[in-house]
Structures are given as C-alpha cells and as structure tokens.
Tab-separated table of C-alpha atoms and ligand atoms in Angstrom:
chain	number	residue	atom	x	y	z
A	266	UNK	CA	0.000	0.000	0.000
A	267	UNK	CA	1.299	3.244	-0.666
A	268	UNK	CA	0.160	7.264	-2.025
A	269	UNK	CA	0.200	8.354	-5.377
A	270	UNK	CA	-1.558	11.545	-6.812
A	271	UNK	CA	-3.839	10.933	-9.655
A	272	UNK	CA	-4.350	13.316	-12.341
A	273	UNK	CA	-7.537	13.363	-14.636
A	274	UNK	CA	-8.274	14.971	-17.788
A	275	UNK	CA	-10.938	15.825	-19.199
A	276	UNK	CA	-11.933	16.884	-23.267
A	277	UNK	CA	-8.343	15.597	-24.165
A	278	UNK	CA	-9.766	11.702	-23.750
A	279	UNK	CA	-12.479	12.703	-26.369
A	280	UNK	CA	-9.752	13.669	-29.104
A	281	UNK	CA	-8.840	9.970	-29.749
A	282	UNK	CA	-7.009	10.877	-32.911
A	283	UNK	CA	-4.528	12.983	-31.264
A	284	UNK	CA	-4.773	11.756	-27.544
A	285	UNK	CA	-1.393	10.712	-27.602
A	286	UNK	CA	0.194	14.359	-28.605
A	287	UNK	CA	-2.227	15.794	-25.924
A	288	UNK	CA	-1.529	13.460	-23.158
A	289	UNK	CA	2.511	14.223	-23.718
A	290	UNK	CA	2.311	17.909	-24.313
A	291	UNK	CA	0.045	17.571	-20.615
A	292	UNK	CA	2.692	15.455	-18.865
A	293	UNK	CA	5.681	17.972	-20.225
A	294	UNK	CA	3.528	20.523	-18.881
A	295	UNK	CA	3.455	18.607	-15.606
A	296	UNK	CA	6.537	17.986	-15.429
A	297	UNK	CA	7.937	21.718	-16.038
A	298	UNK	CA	5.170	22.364	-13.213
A	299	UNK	CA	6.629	20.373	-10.334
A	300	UNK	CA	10.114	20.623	-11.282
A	301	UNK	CA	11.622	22.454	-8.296
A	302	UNK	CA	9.288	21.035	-5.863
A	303	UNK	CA	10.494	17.593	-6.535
A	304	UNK	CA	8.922	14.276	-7.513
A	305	UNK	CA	10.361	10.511	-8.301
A	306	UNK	CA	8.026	9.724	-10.975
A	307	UNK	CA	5.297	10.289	-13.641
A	308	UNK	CA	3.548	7.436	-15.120
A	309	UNK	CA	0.232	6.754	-17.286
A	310	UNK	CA	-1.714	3.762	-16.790
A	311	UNK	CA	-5.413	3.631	-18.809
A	312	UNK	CA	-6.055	6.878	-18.953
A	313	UNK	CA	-4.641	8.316	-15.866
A	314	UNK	CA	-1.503	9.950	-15.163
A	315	UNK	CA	0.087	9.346	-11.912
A	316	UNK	CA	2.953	11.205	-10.041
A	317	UNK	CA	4.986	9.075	-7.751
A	318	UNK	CA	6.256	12.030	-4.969
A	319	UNK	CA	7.306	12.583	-1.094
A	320	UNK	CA	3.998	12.971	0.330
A	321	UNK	CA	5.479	15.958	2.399
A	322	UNK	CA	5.611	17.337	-0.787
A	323	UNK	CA	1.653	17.028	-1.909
A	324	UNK	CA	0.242	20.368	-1.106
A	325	UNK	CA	3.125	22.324	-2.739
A	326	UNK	CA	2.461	19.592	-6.010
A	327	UNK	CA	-1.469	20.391	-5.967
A	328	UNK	CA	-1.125	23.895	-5.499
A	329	UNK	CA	1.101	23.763	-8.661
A	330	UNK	CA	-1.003	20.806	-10.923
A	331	UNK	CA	-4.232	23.270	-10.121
A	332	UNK	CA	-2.437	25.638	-12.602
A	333	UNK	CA	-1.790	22.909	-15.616
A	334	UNK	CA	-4.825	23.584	-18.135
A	335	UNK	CA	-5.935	20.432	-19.012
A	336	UNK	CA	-6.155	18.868	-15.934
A	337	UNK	CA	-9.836	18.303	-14.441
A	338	UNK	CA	-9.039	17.173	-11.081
A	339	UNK	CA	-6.511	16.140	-8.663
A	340	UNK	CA	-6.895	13.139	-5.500
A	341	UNK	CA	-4.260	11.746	-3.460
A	342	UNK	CA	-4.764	8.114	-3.399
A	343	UNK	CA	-4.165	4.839	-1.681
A	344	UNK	CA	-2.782	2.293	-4.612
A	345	UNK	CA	-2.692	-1.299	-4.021
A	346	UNK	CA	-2.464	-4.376	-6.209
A	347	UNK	CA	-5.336	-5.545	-8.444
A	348	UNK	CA	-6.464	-7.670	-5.447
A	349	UNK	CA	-9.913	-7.462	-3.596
A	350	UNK	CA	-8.724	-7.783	-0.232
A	351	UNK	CA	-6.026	-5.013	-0.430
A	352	UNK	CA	-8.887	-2.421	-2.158
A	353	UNK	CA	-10.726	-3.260	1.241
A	354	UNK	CA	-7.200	-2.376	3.088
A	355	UNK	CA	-6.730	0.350	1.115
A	356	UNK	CA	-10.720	1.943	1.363
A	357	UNK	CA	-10.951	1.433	5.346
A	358	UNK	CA	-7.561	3.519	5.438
A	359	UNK	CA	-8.783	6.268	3.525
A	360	UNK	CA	-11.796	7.074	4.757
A	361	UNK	CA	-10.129	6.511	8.237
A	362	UNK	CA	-7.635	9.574	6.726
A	363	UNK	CA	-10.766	11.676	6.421
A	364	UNK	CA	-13.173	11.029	9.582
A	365	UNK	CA	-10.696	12.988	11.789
A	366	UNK	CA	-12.953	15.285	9.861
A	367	UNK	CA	-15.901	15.124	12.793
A	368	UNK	CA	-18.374	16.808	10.069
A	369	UNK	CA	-18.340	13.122	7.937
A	370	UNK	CA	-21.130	10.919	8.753
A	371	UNK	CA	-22.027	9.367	5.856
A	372	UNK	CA	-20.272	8.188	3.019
A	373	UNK	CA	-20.767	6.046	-0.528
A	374	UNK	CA	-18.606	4.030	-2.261
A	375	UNK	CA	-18.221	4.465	-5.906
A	376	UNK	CA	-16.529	2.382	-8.021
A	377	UNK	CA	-15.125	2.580	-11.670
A	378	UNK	CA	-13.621	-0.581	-13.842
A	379	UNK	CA	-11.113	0.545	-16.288
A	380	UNK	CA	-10.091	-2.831	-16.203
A	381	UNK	CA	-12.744	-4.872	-17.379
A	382	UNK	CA	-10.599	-8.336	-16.640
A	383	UNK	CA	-11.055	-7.753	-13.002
A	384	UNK	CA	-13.366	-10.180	-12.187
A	385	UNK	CA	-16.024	-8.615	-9.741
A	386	UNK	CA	-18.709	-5.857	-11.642
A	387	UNK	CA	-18.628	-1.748	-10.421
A	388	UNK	CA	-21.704	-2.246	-8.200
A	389	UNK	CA	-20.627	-5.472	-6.549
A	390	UNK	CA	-17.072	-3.831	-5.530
A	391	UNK	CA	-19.063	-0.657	-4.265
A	392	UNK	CA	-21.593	-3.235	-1.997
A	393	UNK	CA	-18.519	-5.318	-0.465
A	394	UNK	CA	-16.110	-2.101	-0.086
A	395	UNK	CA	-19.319	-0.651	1.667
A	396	UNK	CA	-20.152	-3.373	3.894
A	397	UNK	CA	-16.439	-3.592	5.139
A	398	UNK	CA	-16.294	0.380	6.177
A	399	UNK	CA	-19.432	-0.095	7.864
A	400	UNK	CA	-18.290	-3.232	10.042
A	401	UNK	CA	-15.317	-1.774	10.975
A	402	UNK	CA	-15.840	2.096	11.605
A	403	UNK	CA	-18.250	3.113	13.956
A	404	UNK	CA	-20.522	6.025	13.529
A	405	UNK	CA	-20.786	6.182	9.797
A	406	UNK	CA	-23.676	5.241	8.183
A	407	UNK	CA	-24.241	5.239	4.135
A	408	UNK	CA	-26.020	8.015	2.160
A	409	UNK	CA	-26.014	7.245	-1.649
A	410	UNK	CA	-28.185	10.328	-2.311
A	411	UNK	CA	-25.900	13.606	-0.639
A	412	UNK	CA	-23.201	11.661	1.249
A	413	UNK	CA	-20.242	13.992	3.316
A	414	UNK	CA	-17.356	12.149	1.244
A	415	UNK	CA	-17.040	9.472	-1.112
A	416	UNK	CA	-14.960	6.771	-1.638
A	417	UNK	CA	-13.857	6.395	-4.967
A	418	UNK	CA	-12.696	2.762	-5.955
A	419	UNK	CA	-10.867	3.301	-9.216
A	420	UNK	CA	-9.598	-0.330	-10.729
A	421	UNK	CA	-6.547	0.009	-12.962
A	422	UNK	CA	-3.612	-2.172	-13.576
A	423	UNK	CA	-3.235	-1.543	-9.577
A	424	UNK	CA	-6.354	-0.287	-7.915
A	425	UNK	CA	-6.548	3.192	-6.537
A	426	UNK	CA	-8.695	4.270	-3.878
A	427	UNK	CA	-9.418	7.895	-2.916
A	428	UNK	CA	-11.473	10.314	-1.360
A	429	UNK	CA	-10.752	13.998	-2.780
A	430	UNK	CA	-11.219	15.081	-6.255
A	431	UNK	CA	-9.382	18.799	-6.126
A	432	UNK	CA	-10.754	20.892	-9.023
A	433	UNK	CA	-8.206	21.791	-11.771
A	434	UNK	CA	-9.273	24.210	-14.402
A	435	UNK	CA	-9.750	21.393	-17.382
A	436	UNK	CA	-8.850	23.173	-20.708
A	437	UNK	CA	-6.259	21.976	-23.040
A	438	UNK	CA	-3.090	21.955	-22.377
A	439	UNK	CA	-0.765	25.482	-22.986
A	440	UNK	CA	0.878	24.873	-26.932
A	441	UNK	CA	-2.080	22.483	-28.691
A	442	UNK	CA	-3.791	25.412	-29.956
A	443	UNK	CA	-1.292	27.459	-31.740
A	444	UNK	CA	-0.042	30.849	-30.383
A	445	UNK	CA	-1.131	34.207	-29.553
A	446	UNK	CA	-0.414	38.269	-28.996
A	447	UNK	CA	-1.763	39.480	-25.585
A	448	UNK	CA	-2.490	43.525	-25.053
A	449	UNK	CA	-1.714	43.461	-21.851
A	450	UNK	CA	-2.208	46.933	-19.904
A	451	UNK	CA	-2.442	47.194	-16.186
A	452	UNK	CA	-6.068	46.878	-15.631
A	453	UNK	CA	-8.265	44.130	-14.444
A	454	UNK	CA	-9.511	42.730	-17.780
A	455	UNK	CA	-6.601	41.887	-19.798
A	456	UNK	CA	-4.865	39.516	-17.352
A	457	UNK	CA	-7.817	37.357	-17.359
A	458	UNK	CA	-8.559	37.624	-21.237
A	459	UNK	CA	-4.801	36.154	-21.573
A	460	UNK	CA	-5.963	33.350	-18.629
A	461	UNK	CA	-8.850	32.144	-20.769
A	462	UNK	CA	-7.234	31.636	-23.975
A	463	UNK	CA	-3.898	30.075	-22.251
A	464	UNK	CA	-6.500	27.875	-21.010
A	465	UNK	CA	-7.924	26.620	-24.079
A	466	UNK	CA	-4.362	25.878	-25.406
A	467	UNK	CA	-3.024	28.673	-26.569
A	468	UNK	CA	0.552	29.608	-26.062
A	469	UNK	CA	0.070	33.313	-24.862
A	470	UNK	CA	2.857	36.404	-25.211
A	471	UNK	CA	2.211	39.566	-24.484
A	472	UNK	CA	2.804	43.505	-25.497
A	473	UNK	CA	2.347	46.778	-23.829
A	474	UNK	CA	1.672	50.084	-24.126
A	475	UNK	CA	3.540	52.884	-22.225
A	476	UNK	CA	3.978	56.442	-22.669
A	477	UNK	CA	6.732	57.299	-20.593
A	478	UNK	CA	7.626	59.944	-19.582
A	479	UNK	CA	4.264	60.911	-19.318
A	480	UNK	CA	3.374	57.637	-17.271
A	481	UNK	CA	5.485	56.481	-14.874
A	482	UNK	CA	7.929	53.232	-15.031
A	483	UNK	CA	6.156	51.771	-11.804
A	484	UNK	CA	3.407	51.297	-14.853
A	485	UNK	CA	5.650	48.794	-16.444
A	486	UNK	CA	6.577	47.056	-13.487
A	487	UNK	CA	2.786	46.489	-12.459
A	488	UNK	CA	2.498	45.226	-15.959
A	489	UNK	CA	5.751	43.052	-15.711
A	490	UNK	CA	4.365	41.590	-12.227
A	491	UNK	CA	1.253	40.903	-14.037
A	492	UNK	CA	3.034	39.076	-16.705
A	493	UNK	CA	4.565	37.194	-13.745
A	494	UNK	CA	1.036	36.025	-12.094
A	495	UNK	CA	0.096	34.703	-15.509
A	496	UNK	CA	3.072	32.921	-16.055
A	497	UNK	CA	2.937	30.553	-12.916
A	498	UNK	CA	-0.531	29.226	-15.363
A	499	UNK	CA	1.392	30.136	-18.819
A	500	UNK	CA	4.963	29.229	-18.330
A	501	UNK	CA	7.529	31.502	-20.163
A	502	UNK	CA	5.943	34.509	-21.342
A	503	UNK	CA	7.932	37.017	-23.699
A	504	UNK	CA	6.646	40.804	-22.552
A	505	UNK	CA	7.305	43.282	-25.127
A	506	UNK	CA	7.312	46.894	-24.725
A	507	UNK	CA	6.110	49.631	-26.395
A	508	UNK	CA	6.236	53.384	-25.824
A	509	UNK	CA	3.242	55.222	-27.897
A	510	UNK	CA	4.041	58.637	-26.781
A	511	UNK	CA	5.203	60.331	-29.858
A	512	UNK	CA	2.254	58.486	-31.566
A	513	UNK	CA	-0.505	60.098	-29.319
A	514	UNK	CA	1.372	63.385	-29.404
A	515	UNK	CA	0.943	63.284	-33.428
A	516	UNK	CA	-2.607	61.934	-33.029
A	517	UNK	CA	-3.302	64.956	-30.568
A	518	UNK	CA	-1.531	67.568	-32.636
A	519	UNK	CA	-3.088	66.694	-35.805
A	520	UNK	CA	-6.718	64.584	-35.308
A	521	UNK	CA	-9.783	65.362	-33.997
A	522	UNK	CA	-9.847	64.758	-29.860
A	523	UNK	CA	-12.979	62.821	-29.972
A	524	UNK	CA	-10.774	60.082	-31.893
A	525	UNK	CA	-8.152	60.002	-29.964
A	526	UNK	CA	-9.037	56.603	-28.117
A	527	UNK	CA	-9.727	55.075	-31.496
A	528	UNK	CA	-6.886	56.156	-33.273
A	529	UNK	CA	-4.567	54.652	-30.556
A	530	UNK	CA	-6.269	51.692	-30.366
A	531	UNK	CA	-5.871	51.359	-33.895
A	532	UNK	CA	-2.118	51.971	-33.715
A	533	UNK	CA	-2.148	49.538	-30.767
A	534	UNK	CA	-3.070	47.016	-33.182
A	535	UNK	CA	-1.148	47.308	-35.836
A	536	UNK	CA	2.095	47.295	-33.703
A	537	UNK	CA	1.039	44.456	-32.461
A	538	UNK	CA	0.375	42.687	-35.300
A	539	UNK	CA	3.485	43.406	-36.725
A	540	UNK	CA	5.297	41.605	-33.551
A	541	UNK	CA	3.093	39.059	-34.205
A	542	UNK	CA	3.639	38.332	-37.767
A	543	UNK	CA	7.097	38.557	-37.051
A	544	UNK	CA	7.240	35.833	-34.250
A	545	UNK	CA	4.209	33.554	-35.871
A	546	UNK	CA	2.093	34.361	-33.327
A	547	UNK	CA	-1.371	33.486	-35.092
A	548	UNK	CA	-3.998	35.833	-33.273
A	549	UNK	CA	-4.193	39.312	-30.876
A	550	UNK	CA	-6.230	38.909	-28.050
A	551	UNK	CA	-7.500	42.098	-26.100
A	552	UNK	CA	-9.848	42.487	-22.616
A	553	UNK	CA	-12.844	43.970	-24.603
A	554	UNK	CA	-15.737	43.699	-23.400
A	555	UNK	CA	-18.802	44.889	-24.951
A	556	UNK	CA	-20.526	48.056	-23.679
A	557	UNK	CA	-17.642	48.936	-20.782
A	558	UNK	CA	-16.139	51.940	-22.264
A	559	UNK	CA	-16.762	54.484	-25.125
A	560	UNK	CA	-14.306	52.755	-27.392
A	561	UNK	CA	-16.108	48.988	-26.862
A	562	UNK	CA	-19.161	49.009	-28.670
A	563	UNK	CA	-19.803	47.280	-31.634
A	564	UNK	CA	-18.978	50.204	-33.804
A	565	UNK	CA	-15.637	50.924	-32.166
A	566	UNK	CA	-14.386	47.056	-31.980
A	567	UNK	CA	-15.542	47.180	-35.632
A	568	UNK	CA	-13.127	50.108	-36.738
A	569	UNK	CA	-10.110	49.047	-34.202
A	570	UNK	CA	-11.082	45.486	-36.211
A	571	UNK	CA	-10.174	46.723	-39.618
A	572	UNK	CA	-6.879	48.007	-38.826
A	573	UNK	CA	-5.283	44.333	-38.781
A	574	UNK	CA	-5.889	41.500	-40.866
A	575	UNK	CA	-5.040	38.818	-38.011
A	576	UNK	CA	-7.942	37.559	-35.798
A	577	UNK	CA	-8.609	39.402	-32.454
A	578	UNK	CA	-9.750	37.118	-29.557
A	579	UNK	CA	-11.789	38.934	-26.951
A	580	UNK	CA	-12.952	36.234	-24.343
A	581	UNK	CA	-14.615	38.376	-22.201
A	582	UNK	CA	-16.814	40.199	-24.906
A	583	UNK	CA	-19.976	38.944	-23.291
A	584	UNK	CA	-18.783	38.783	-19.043
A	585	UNK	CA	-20.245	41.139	-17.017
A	586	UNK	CA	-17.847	43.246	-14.792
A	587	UNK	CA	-18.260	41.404	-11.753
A	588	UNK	CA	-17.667	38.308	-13.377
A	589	UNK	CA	-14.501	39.116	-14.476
A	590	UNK	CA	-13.184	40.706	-11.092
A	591	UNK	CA	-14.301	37.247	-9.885
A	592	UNK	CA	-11.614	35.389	-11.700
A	593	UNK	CA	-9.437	37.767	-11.637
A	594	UNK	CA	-9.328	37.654	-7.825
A	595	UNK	CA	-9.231	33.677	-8.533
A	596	UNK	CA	-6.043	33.590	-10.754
A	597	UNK	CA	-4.900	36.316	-8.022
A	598	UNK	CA	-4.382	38.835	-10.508
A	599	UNK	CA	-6.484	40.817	-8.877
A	600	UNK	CA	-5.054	42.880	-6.228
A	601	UNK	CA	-1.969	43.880	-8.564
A	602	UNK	CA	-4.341	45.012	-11.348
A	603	UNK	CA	-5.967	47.372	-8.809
A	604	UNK	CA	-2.803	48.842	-7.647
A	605	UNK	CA	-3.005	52.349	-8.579
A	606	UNK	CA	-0.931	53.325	-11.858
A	607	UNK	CA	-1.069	55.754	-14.716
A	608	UNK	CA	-1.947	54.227	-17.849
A	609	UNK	CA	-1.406	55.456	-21.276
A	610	UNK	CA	-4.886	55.560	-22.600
A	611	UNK	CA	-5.475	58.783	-20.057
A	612	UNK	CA	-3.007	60.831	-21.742
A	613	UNK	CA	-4.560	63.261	-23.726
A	614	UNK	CA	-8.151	61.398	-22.430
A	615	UNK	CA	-10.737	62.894	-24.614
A	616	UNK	CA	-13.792	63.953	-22.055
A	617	UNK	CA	-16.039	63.059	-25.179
A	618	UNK	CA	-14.670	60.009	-26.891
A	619	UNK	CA	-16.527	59.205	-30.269
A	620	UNK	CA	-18.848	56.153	-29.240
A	621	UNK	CA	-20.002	55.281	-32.757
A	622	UNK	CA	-16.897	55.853	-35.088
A	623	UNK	CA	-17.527	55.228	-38.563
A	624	UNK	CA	-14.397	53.691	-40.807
A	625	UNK	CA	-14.474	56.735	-43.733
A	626	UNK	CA	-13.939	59.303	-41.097
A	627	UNK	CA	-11.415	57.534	-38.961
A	628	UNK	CA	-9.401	56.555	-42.072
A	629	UNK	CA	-9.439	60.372	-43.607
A	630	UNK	CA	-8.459	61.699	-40.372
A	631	UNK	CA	-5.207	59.067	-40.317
A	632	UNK	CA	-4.059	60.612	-43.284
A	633	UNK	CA	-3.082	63.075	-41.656
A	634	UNK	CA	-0.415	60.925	-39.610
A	635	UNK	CA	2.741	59.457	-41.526
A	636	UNK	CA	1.348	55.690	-39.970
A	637	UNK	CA	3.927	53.320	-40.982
A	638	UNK	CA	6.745	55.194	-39.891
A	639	UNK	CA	5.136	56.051	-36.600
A	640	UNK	CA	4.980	52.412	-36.364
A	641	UNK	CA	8.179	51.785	-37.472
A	642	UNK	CA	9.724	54.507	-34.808
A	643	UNK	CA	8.016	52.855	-32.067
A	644	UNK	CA	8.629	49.123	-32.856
A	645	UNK	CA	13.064	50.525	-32.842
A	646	UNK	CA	12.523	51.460	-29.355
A	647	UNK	CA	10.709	48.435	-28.280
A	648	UNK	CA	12.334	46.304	-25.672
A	649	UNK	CA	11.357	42.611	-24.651
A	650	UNK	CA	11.252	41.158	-21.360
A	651	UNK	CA	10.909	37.840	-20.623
A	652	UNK	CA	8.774	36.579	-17.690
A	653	UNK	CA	8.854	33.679	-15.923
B	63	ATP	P1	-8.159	46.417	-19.037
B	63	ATP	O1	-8.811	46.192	-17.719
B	63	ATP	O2	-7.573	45.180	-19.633
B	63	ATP	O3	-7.203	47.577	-19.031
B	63	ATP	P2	-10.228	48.118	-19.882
B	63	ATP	O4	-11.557	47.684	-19.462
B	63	ATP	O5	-9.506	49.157	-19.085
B	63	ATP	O6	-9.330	46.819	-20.019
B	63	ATP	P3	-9.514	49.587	-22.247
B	63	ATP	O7	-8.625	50.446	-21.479
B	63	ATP	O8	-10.475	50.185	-23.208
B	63	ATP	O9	-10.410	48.622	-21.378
B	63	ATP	O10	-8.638	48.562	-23.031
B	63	ATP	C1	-9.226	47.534	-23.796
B	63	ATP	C2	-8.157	46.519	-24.139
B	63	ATP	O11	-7.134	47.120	-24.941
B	63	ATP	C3	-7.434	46.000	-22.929
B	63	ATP	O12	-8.131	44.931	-22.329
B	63	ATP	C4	-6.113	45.551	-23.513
B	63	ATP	O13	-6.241	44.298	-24.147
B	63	ATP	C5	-5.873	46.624	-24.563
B	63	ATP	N1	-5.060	47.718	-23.968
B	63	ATP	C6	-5.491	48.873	-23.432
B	63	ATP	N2	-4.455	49.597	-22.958
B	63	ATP	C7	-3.349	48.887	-23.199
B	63	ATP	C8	-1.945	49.070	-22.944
B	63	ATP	N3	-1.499	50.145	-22.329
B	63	ATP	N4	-1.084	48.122	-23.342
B	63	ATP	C9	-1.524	46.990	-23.958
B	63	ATP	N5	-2.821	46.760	-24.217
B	63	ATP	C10	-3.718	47.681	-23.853
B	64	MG	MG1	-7.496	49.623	-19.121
C-alpha cells in the first residue's frame, strides 16, 4: 500500500485521434510544473496519469497541478495491487484519513472498472467495499443520495482508492492550440482575457503600451508583475514593450480629440500585429468587453477590427464586470491590477470620446499621420522582457 496523486483529464480523452500528442504535451507541462518542488516519478496507466512524490511534498504539487490547463481534477490516493482484499485495506484507510474530519457521517462508495478483466462488476465492488467500512468504523452510516465524502474505488492495472477530487481548471493543455499576442495593460480585464485563452491551449505572449515619460515606469513594473502572475498558469511569457508617446502626441496635434481613443487603439493594433507576424504568433487577443467603455461598442471594436488582418480574440466580450473581477481575484491577478498606476490611454483622455466611429472618417483623419513610420519609430525602441 502506498500514495500516489492521480491526475484526470478531461476533453483531451475525447480527441482519440490525437490523444497521444495531448496526453505528452500535458505530462511535459506537468513535469515543467513540479520541477523544483520535486517528484520521483510520472507514469500513465489507462487513462490516468500518476505522479509518484514525497507525500510531504503534496500540497506544494497540488497547489502547482491546479495551474496545468488540461487537468480536471486532482486526489491523493491509496494504490494497491489488483487484489480485492487489499482495495478493502486500502478503502478502510482512507476514509479513516478523512473522519478525523468530525463533520463526515455518511459516506458512498463508488466504483469505476477501467479494467474490465477484473473479475467482480462496479456495483458489486461498491456493496462489499461498503459493507467492510461499515463493520469496521463506527458512527458512519451510508447516504447514496448527498453523502459527506465518497470513496472512490478506481480499478486500474493496480487499484486506486481515494477520497478527494481537487478541481483543476480542465482546458487543453498550454501549446495544442497554436499561439497568440496578448495587449496586456495594467487593468483588471486583460490579465484574465490572456488566462482564458492560455486555457484553451493557446501559447500566450504579451505587449504593452507605455507612454513614458508621461506615465510612470512603476506602470511597467505592475504590468511586468502581471506578466509574472500569468506565467505561474502560462509558463515563459515574452513581454514586449512599447512606448506610444510620440504616436498620441501626433494623433493629438493633428486629429480630432474625440478620436483620440480610437486612433490609438488602432495603432495599438497594428504594432502588435506586426510583432506578431514577425514571431508567428497566429492571433491578438484584447480584454474587450462589450458596452464597458466608449471605445467597446460594436462600432468601435468594428473600426479598431479593420486596422489588422489577423484575428482578435476577446474572451470576455460577453462577461459582465463582476464576473470578471471574480476570476481575476481567482487567478490572483487581482489585487496587482488594482494597484493604482497611470496608464497610457489617459493621456490626452478625450472627455467626449466618439462612441459610434464610422471607418471613412477615422481613415481620412489618419491621413493626416505618416502611420507606418510612426509604427516603425516605435517598434526601434521596443524592448522585450521575458517573464517567468
Ligand atoms: P483592461 O482592464 O484590460 O485595461 P479596460 O476595461 O480598461 O481593459 P480599455 O482600457 O479600453 O479597457 O482597453 C481595452 C483593451 O485594450 C485592454 O483589455 C487591452 O487588451 C488593450 N489595452 C489597453 N491599454 C493597453 C496598454 N497600455 N497596453 C496593452 N494593451 C492595452
Ligand atoms: Mg485599461
């Protein structure tokens, strides 16, 4: 008898064409995960993926598996041989783990064959396992409808019994969906825009916006810090940095100042499409979120839209507010986005920004602006950081 965690996953098992690439790109994941904390082992077996560890060294693993996308959810377990009598062992001993609890007074039994050659059927394991808790712990009685913990049976090559199932955040693992350009700013929406893409695959890098002097460099620290948070889901995450101030200073100086938001977002864009293109990143991906601000209705996505040819990701288009903040204060990005800092869209803040810009006019007023080379000048000074 000894402890193993146990690792499921979720929509990878349906792509049976390509389970094996996803079930390797998951375990290198893993691996990279728990690296420094230390572990002896990581094996498959039917489906499964089991880490072989120092149980002293559990929590710290768990804390870090919780942040794998991919991974569904997480038990420490009890495995034994393929052999009745030890899954009895094994099931008395964990629930024995877990009634230190007081609270648990009930529990059921639920077990799952992956091995159909073992010879006794799901519901006749569940009856026996049952019967032998009950005889030999007092005080517990069985509730199949809302019981306080179950005992999961789960028959393998060995047999693995366990009691928790920790919640991971499923998803696909970071890398089998291609990569992607985050505009990352300091506020509370982009962080988790980058979170919910990483977490349906995509290998996420980033770019921001400064305007130093007129902002202050504690700006790009919060946004480096950021960067930081996102990477302990992420992994290595290349930050590059952009300072728009002579851009907005031309845009001020020479367009109207309801457009000003536009216009920059526009030139926000195209920079960083052109760091994408140049690093095969395949898509931008912004916080937008219909509705929040002058420059996010449909009208305003639709003209910052039509300066770049690449696709633009906005996962939180349809969240409200407090949605977001809530997983933003789950991913702990949070309290670092709040942090007060200057941020380069509030220099030279209209106090009327155009709400519903229309293409013709925003395009006539650019001409006015020597684009590409304003482009150009910015992307010379650009510097990269990379976070992890
Ligand atoms: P956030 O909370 O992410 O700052 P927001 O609600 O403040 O979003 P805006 O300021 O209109 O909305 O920005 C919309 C999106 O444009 C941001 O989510 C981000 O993707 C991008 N963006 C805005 N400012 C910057 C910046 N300084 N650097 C990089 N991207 C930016
Ligand atoms: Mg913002």
């Amino acid at each position: 008898m000894d402890k193993v965690i146990s690792v499921s996953f979720g929509e990878i098992a349906l792509k049976s064409g390509n389970r094996k690439y996803f079930e390797d790109k998951l375990i290198k994941q893993m691996r990279k995960a728990i690296a420094d904390v230390g572990y002896e082992k990581i094996y498959k077996e039917m489906g499964k993926i089991y880490i072989e560890a120092s149980e002293d060294y559990y929590p710290q693993i768990i804390n870090r598996l919780r942040k794998v996308f991919g991974l569904v959810y997480i038990s420490p377990c009890i495995r034994v041989e393929q052999d009745f009598e030890e899954i009895k062992k094994a099931s008395i001993q964990a629930i024995l783990e877990r009634i230190e609890d007081s609270r648990i007074k009930t529990f059921k039994v639920e077990t799952n064959r992956a091995d159909k050659k073992f010879s006794m059927k799901s519901p006749e394991v569940s009856k026996e396992v049952g019967a032998v808790i009950l005889k030999n712990i007092e005080n517990l009685t069985v509730d199949v409808h809302k019981p306080d913990v179950f005992v999961y049976v789960d028959i393998r090559q060995n047999a693995y019994i366990y009691t928790e199932k920790i919640k991971g955040y499923g998803g696909l693992p970071i890398g089998t969906n291609g990569k992607g350009l985050l505009l990352l700013s300091g506020g509370i929406d982009s962080p988790v825009a980058g979170f919910m893409m990483a977490r349906r695959g995509v290998e996420i890098n980033a770019v921001h916006y400064h305007s130093y002097p007129f902002t202050s460099e504690r700006a790009e620290e919060k946004v480096k810090d950021l960067a930081g948070i996102l990477s302990r889901y992420i992994g290595t995450i290349k930050l590059f940095s952009v300072n728009i101030i002579e851009i907005q200073k031309q845009i001020n100086k020479n367009c109207p100042k309801d457009e000003m938001t536009i216009l920059s977002r526009r030139f926000m864009m195209r920079i960083a499409e052109s760091i994408a293109k140049e690093n095969n990143y395949q898509a931008l991906i912004t916080g937008e979120n219909l509705g929040q601000v002058a420059s996010q209705t449909i009208e305003g996505l639709n003209v910052t839209n039509s300066s770049v040819e690449l696709p633009v990701f906005r996962p939180l288009i349809g969240f409200d507010k407090v949605d977001i903040v809530d997983i933003a204060k789950d991913i702990e990005t949070y309290e670092t986005s709040i942090l007060p800092y200057d941020d380069c869209c509030t220099v030279f803040l209209p106090k009327h920004p155009v709400t519903k810009p229309r293409l013709d006019n925003i395009e006539e007023s650019e001409k006015a602006l020597d684009v590409d080379k304003l482009i150009e000048a910015a992307l010379d000074n650009m510097k990269t950081y990379i976070i992890q």
